[in-house]
PDB file of C-alpha atoms in Angstrom:
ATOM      1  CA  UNK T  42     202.522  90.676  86.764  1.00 49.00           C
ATOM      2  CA  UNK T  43     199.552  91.642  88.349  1.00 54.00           C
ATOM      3  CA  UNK T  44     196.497  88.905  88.850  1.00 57.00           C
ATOM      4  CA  UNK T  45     194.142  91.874  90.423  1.00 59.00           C
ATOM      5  CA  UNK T  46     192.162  92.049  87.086  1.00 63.00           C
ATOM      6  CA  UNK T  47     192.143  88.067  86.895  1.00 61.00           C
ATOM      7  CA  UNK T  48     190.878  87.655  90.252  1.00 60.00           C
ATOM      8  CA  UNK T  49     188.095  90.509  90.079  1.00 62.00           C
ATOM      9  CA  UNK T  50     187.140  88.955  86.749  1.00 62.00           C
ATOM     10  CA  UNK T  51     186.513  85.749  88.215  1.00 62.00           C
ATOM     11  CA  UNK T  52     184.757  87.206  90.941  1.00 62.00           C
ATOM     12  CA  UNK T  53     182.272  88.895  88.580  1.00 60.00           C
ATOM     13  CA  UNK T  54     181.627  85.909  86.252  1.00 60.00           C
ATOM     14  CA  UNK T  55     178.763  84.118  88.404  1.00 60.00           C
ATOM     15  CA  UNK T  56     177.292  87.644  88.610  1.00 54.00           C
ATOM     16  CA  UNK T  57     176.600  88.058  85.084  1.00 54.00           C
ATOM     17  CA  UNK T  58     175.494  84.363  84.662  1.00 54.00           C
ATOM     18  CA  UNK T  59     172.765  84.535  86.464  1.00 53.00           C
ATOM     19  CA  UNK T  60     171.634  88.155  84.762  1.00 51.00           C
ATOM     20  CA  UNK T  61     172.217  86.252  81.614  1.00 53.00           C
ATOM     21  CA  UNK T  62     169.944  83.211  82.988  1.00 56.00           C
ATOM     22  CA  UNK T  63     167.402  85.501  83.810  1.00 57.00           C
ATOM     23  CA  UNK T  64     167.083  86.970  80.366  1.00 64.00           C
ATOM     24  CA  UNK T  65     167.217  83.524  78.814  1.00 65.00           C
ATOM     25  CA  UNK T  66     164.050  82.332  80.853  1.00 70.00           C
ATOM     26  CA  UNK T  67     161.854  85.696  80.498  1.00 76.00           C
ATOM     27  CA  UNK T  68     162.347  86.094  76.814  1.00 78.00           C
ATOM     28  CA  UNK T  69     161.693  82.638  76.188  1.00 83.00           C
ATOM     29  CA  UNK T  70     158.361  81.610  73.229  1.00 87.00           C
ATOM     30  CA  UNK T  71     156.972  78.207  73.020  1.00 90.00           C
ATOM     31  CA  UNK T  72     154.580  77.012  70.496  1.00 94.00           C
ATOM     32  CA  UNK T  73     152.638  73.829  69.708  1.00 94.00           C
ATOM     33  CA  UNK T  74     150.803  73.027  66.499  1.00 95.00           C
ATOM     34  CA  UNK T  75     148.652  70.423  65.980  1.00 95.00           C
ATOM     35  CA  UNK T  76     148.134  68.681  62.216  1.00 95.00           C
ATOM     36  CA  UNK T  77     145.561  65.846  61.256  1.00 95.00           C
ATOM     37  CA  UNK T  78     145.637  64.433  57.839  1.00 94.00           C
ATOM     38  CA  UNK T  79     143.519  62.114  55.924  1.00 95.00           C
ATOM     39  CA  UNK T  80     144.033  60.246  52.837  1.00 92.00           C
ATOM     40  CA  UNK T  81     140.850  58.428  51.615  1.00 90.00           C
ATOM     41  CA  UNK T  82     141.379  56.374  47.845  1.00 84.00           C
ATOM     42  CA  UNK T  83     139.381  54.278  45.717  1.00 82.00           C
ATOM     43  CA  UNK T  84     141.239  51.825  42.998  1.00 78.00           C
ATOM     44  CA  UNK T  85     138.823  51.153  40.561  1.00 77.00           C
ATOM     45  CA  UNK T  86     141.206  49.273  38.144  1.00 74.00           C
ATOM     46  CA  UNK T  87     141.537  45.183  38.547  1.00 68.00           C
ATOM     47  CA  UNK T  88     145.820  44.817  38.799  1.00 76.00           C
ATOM     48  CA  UNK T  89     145.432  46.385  41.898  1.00 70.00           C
ATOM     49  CA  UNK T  90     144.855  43.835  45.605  1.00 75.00           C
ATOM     50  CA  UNK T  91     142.756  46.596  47.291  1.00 73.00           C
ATOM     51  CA  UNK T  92     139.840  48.047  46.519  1.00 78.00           C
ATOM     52  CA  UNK T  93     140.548  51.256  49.045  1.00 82.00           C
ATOM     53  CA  UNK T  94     142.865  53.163  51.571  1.00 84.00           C
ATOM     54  CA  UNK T  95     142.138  55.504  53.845  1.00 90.00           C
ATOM     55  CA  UNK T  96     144.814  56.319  56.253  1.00 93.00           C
ATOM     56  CA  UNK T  97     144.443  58.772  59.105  1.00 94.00           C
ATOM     57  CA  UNK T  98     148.244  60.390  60.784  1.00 95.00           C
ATOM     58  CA  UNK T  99     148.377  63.134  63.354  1.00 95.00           C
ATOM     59  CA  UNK T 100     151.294  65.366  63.867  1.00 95.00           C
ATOM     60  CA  UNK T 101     152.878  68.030  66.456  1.00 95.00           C
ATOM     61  CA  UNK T 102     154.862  70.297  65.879  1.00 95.00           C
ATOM     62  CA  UNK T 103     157.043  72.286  68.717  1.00 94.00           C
ATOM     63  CA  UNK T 104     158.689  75.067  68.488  1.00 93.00           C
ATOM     64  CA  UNK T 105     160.709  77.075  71.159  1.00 89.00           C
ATOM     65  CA  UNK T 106     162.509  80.201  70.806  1.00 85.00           C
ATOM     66  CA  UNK T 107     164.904  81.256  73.883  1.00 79.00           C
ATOM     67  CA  UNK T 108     165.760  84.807  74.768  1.00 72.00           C
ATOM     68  CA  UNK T 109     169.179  84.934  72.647  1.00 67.00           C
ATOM     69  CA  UNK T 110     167.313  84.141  69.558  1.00 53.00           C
TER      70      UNK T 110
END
C-alpha cells in the first residue's frame, strides 16, 4: 500500500482552502433595507376604551449573499 497519494493530498488541502477563502470573500453581496410603517385609527363607535391608535414600527432587513451562492 502506497500512502504517496495520501500524503501529497494532505499537503495540497491548505492550498486550495485558502483559494477557496479568497473566492468566498470577493464574491461576497450585502444589502440593508430600511422599512417604516405607520398605522393611524379612529374608533368612532362607543364599546370601544379608545378613541385612537397610531402606532409607529421600524424595520431592517439584511441580506448577505457569499461567493458559493
Amino acid at each position: 500500500m502506497k500512502k504517496t497519494p495520501l500524503w501529497v493530498g494532505v499537503c495540497l488541502c491548505p492550498l486550495f482552502s485558502q483559494v477557496v477563502h479568497a473566492e468566498f470573500i470577493a464574491d461576497s453581496k450585502a444589502e440593508l433595507t430600511l422599512r417604516n410603517f405607520y398605522f393611524d385609527r379612529d374608533y368612532k363607535k362607543d364599546p370601544y376604551p379608545y378613541t385612537a391608535a397610531r402606532d409607529w414600527a421600524q424595520g431592517l432587513i439584511f441580506k448577505g449573499q457569499s461567493g458559493y451562492t
